[in-house]
PDB file of C-alpha atoms in Angstrom:
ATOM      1  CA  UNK A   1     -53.518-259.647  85.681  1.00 50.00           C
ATOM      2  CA  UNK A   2     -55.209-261.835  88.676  1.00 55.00           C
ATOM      3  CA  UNK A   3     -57.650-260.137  91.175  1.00 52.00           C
ATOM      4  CA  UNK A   4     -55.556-261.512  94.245  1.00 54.00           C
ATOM      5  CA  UNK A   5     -52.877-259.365  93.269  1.00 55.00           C
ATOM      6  CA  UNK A   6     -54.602-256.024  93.612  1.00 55.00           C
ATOM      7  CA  UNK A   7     -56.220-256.561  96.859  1.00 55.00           C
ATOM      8  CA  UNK A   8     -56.716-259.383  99.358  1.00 55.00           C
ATOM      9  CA  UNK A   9     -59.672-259.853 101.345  1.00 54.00           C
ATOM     10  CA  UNK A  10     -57.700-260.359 104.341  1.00 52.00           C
ATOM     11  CA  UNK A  11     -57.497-255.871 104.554  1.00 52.00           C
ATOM     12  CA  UNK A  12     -61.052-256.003 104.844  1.00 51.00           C
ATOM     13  CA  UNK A  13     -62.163-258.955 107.221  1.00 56.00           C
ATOM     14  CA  UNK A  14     -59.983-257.398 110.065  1.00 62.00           C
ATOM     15  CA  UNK A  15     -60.596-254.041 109.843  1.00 82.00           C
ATOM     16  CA  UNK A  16     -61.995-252.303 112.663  1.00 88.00           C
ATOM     17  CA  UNK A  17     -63.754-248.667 112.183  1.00 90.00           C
ATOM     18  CA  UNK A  18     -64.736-245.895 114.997  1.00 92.00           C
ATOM     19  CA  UNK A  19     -68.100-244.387 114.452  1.00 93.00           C
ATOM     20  CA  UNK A  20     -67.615-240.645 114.282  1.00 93.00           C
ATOM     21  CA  UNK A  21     -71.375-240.460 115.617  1.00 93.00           C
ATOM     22  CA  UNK A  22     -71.111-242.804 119.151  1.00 93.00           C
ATOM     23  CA  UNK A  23     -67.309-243.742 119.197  1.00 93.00           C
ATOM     24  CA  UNK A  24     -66.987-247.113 119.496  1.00 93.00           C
ATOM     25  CA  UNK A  25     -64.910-248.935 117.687  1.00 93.00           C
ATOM     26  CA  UNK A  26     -66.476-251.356 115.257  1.00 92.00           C
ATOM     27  CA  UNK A  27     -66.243-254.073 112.334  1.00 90.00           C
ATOM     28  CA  UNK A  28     -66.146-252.572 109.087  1.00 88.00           C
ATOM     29  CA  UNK A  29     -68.013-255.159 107.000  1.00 85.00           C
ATOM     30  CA  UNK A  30     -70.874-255.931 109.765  1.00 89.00           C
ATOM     31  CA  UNK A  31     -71.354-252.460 111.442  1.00 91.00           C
ATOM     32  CA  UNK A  32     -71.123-250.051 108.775  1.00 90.00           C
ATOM     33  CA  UNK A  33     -72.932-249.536 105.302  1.00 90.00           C
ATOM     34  CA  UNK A  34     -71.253-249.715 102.138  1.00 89.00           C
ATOM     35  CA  UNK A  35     -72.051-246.336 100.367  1.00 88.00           C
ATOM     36  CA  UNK A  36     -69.434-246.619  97.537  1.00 85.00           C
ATOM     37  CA  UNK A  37     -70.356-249.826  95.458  1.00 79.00           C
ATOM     38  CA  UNK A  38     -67.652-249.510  92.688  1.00 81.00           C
ATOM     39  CA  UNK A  39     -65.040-249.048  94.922  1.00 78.00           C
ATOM     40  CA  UNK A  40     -65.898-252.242  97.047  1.00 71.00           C
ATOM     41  CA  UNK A  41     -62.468-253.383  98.300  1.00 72.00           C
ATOM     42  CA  UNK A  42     -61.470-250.422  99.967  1.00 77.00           C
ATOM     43  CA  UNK A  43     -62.405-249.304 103.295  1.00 78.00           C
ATOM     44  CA  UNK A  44     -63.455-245.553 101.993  1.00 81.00           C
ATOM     45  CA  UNK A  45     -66.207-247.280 100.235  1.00 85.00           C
ATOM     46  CA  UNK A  46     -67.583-247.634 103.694  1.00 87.00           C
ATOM     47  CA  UNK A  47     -69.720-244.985 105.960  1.00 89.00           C
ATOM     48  CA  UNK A  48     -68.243-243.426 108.552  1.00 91.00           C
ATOM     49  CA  UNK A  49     -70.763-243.538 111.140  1.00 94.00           C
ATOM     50  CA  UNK A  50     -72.057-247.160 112.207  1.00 94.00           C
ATOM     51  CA  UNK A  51     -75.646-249.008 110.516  1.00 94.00           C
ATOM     52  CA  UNK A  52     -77.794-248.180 114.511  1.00 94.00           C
ATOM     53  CA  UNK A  53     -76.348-244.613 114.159  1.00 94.00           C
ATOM     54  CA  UNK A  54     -77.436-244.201 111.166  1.00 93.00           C
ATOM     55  CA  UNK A  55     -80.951-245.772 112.054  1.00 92.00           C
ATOM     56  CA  UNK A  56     -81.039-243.521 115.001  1.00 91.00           C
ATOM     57  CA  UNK A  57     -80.145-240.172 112.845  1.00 90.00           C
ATOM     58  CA  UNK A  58     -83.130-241.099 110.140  1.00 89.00           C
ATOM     59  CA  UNK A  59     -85.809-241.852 112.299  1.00 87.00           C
ATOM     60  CA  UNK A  60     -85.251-238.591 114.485  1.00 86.00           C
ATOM     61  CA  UNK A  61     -84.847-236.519 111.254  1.00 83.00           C
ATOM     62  CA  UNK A  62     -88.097-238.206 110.087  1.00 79.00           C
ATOM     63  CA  UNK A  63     -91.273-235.775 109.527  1.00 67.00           C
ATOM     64  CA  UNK A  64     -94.067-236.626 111.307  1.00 61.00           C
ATOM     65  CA  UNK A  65     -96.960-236.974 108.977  1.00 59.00           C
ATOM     66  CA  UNK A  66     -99.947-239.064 110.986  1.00 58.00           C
ATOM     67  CA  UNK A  67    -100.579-235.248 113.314  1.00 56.00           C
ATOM     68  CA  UNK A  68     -98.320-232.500 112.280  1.00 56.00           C
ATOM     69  CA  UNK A  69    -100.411-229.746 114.848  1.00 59.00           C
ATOM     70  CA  UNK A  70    -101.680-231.576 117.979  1.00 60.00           C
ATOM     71  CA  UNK A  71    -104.561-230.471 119.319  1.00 60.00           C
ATOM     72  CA  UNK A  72    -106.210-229.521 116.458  1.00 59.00           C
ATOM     73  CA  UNK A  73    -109.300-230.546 117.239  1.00 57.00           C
ATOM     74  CA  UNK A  74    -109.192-228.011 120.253  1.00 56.00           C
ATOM     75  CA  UNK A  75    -108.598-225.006 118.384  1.00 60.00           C
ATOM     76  CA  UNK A  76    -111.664-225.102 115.686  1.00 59.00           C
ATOM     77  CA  UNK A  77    -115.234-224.426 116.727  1.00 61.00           C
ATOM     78  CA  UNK A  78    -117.975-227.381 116.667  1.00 58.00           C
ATOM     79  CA  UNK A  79    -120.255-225.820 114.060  1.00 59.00           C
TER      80      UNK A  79
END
């Protein structure tokens, strides 16, 4: 059984992909993460929102660590 006959790499290269987050349409092997790694020639194996999306939707959901409570300072006494 040869590997060219299951899939060609031509389904992939010229795929295009809308990011359910922003809505543009995008490239499906630069713009969007692979998140399936056994199922590698498919497009499901791909996310569904684009990589700066994602980047965007981490870094909000972050927790901020270096001042949780600002203003801190302000509400102890100076003993």
């Amino acid at each position: 059984m040869d590997l060219s006959d299951q899939f060609s790499l031509e389904h992939l290269i010229f795929k295009e992909r809308i990011c359910r987050t922003c809505g543009k349409k995008k490239d499906l092997l630069d713009d969007f993460y692979l998140i399936r790694k056994n199922k590698r020639p498919l497009p499901s194996a791909y996310s569904y929102e684009c990589k700066n999306c994602t980047i965007k939707r981490v870094t909000r959901s972050r927790k901020m660590t270096h001042n949780p409570v600002p203003g801190i300072k302000d509400i102890y006494p100076d003993w």
